[in-house]
CSV table of C-alpha atoms in Angstrom, one decimal:
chain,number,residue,atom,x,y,z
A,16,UNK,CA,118.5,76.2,111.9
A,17,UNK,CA,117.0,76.4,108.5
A,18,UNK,CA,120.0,78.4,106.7
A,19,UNK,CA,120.2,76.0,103.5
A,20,UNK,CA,122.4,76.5,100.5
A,21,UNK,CA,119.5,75.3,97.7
A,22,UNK,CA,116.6,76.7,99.7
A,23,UNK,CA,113.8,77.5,97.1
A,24,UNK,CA,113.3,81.0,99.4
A,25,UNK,CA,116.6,83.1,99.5
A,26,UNK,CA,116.9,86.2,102.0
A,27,UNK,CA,119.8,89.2,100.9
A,28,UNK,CA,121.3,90.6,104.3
A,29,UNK,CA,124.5,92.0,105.0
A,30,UNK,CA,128.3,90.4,105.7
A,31,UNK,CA,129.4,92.8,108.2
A,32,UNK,CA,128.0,95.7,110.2
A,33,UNK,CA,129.2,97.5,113.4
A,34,UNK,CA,128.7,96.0,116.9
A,35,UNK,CA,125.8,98.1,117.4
A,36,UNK,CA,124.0,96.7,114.6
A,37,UNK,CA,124.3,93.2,115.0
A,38,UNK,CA,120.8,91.3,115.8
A,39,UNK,CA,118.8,94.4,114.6
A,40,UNK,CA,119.3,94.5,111.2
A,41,UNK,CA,116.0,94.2,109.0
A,42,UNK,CA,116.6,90.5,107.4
A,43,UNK,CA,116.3,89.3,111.3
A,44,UNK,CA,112.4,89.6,110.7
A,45,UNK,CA,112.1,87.4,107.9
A,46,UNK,CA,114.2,84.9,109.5
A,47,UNK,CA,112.3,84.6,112.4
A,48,UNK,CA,109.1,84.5,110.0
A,49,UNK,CA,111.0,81.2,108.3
A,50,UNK,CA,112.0,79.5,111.2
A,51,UNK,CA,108.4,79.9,112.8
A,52,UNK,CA,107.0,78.1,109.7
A,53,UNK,CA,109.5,75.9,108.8
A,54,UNK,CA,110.7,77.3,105.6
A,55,UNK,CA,114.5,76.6,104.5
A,56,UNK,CA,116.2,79.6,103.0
A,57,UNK,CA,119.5,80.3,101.8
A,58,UNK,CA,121.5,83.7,102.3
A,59,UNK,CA,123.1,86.2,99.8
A,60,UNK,CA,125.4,88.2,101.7
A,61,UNK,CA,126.5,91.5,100.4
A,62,UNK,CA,128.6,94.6,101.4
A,63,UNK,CA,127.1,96.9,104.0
A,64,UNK,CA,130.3,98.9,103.0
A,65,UNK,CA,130.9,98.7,99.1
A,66,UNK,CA,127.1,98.0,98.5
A,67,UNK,CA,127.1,96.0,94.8
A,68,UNK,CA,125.7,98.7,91.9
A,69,UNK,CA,123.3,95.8,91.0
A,70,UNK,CA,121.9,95.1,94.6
A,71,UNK,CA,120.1,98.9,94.1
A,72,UNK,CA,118.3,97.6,91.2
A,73,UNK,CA,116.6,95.3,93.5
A,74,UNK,CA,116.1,97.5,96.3
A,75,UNK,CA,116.0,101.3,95.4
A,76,UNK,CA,118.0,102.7,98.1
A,77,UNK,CA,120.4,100.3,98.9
A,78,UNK,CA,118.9,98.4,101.9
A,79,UNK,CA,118.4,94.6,103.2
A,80,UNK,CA,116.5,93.1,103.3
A,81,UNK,CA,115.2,91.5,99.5
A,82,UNK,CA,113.6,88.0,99.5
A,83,UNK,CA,113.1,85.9,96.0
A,84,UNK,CA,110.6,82.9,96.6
A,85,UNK,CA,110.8,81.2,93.1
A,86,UNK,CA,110.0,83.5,90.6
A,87,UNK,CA,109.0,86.4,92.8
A,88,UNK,CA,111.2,89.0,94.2
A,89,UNK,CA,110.4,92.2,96.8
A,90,UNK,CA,111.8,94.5,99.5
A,91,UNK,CA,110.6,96.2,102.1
A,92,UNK,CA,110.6,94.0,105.6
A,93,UNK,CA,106.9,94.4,105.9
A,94,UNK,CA,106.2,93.5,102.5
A,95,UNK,CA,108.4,90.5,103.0
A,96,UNK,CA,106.4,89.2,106.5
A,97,UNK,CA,103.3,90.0,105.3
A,98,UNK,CA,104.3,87.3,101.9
A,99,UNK,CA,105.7,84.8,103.9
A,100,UNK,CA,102.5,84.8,106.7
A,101,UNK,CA,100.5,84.7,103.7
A,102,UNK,CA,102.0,81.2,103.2
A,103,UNK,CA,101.3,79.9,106.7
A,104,UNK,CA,97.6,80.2,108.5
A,105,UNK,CA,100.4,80.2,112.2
A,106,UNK,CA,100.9,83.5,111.2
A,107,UNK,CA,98.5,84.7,109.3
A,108,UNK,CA,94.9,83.3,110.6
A,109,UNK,CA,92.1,82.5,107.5
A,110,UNK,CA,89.1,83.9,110.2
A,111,UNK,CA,88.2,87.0,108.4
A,112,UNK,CA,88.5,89.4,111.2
A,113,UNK,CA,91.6,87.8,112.8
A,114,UNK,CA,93.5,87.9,109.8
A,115,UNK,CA,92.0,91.9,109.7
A,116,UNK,CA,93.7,91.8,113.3
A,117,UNK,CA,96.9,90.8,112.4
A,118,UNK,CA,97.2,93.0,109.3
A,119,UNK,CA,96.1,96.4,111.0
A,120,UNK,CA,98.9,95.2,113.8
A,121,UNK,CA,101.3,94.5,111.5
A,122,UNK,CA,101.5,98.1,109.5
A,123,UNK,CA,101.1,99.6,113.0
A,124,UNK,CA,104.7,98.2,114.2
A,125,UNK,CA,105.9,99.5,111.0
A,126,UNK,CA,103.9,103.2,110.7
A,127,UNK,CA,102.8,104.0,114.3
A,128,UNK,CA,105.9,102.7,116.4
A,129,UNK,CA,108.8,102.1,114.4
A,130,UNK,CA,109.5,105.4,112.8
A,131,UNK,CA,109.8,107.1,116.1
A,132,UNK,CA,112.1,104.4,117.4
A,133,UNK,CA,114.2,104.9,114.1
A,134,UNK,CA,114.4,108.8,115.1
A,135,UNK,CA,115.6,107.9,118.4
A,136,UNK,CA,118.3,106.2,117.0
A,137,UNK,CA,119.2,108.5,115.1
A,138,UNK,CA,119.6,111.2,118.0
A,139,UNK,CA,121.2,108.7,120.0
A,140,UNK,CA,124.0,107.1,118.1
A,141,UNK,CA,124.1,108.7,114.2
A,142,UNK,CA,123.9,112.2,115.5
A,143,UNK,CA,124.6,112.3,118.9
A,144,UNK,CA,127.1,114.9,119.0
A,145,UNK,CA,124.7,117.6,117.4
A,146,UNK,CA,122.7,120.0,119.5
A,147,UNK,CA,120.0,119.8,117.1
A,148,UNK,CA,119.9,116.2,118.6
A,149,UNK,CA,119.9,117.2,122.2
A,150,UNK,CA,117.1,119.4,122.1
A,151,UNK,CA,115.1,116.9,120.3
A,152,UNK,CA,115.6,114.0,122.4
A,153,UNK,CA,113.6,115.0,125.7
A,154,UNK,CA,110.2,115.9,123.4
A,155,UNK,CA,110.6,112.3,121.1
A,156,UNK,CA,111.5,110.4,124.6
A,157,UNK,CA,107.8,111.6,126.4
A,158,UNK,CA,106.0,111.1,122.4
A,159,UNK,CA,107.5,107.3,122.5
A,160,UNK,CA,106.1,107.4,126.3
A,161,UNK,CA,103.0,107.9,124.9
A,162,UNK,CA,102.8,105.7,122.1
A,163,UNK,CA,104.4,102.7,124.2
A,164,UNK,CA,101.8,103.3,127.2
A,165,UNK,CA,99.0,103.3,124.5
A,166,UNK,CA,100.2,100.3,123.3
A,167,UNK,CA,100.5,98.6,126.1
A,168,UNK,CA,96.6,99.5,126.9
A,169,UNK,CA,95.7,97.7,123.6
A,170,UNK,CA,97.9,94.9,124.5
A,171,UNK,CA,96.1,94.3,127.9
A,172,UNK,CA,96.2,91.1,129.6
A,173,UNK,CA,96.7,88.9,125.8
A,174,UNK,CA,99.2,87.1,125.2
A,175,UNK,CA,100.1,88.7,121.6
A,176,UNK,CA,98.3,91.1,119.9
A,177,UNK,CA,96.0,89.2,118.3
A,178,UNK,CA,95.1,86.5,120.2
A,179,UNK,CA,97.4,83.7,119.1
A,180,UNK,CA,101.3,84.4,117.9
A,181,UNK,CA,101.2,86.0,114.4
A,182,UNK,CA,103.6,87.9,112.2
A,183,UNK,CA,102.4,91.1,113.7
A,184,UNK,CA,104.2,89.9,116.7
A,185,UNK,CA,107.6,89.6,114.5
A,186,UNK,CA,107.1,92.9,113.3
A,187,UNK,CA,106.4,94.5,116.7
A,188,UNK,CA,108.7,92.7,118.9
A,189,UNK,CA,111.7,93.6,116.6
A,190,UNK,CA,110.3,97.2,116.9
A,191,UNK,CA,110.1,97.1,120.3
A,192,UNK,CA,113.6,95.3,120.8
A,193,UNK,CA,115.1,99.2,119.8
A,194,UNK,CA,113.8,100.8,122.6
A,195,UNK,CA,114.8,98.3,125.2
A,196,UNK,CA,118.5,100.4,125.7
A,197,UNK,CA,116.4,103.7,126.8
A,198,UNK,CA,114.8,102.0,129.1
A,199,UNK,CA,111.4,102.9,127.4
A,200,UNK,CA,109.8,99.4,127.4
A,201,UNK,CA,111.0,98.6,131.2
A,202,UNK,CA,108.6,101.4,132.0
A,203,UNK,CA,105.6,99.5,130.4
A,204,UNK,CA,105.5,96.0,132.2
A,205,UNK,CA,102.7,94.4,130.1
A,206,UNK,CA,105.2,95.3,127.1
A,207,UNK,CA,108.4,94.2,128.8
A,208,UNK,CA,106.9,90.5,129.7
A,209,UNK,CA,105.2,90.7,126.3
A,210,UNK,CA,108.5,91.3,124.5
A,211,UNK,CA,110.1,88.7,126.8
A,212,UNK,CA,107.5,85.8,125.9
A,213,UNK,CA,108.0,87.1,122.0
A,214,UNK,CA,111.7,86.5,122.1
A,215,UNK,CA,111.7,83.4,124.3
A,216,UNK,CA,109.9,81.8,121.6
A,217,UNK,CA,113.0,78.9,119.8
A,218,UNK,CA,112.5,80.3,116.5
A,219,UNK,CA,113.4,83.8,117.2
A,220,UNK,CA,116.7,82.3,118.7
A,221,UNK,CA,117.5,80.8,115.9
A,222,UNK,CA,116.7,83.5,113.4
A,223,UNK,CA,119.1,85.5,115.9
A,224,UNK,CA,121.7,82.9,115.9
A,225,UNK,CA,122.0,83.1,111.9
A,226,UNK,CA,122.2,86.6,111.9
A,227,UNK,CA,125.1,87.0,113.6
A,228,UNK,CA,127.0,83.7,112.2
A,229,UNK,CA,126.8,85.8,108.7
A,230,UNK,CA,128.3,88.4,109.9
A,231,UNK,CA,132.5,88.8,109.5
A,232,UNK,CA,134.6,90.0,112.0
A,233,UNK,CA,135.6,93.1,110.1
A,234,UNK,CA,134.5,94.7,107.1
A,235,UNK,CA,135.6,93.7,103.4
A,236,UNK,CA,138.4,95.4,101.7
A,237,UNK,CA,137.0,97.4,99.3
């Protein structure tokens, strides 16, 4: 594991959130991105609860996850992946067009997949009870459909979506983990084994693994 208390790289994530939450929460991705290179980091853990009035200085509306490396600072889970793979040619080819590859995949996890996975969760847990959310759910289910089969068409017989493991694959596996529960990526075997080799890889187990060890049983008294 390459949690480190001096680590030159340092990754804000939360102390506690609810059960559901655990293992999906945004500072997973650069974790995984560390441990695939190699890179130590240390943690600062804040409150998901009692969010510090400082930490929205750093990240406008209160999120996780912010890295520092050094002397520079950003948010944004993308922008964070795409710095870190910047670092490292394993996931972020030099080949011109590869590296193109890899970029275009990366902001299409984020833009083309994600927010619809983000709405479903919000139908299905943050708003379940409201008939607004009922009615919506059937249409978003069949437009995921869509945009999984799609997927899975570009996919094809690769291994990873551009060839070799990148941080495109971080960024789409972690998108694709969300709609595992609806059963939406069991319908798309080439995704399912796809996601399967993806998280079978040692360093998104230990990314996992420090996740959860940060997180406290219950929440801090505010």
């Amino acid at each position: 594991m390459s949690v480190t208390p001096d680590a030159n790289i340092e990754i804000t994530a939360f102390d506690w959130v609810p059960d559901f939450a655990r293992g999906f929460v945004r500072d997973l991705r650069p974790r995984w991105a560390c441990e695939e290179i190699g890179r130590d980091y240390c943690e600062k853990l804040i409150s998901a609860v009692n969010r510090p009035a400082d930490h929205y200085l750093d990240q406008p509306w209160g999120q996780v996850p912010v890295l520092r490396d050094g002397e520079v600072q950003l948010f944004e889970s993308g922008a964070i992946l795409f710095h870190l793979a910047e670092q490292d040619e394993r996931l972020l080819p030099r080949d011109p067009q590869v590296r193109a590859t890899v970029i275009a995949w990366l902001f299409a996890a984020l833009n083309s997949v994600e927010p619809m996975l983000f709405e479903l969760g919000n139908v299905d847990i943050f708003a379940k009870d409201e008939e607004w959310a009922r009615l919506r759910r059937p249409g978003l289910i069949e437009h995921i459909r869509g945009r999984l089969s799609r997927l899975a068409d570009a996919l094809g017989d690769n291994p990873y979506l551009a060839g070799d493991f990148s941080v495109a694959d971080i960024a789409m596996a972690t998108v694709l983990r969300e709609a595992v529960e609806a059963g939406l990526v069991g319908e798309q075997p080439r995704l399912a084994a796809y996601l399967e080799r993806c998280l079978a890889r040692p360093a998104f187990g230990r990314a996992l693994a420090a996740q959860l060890a940060s997180f406290a049983d219950e929440p801090a008294a505010a």
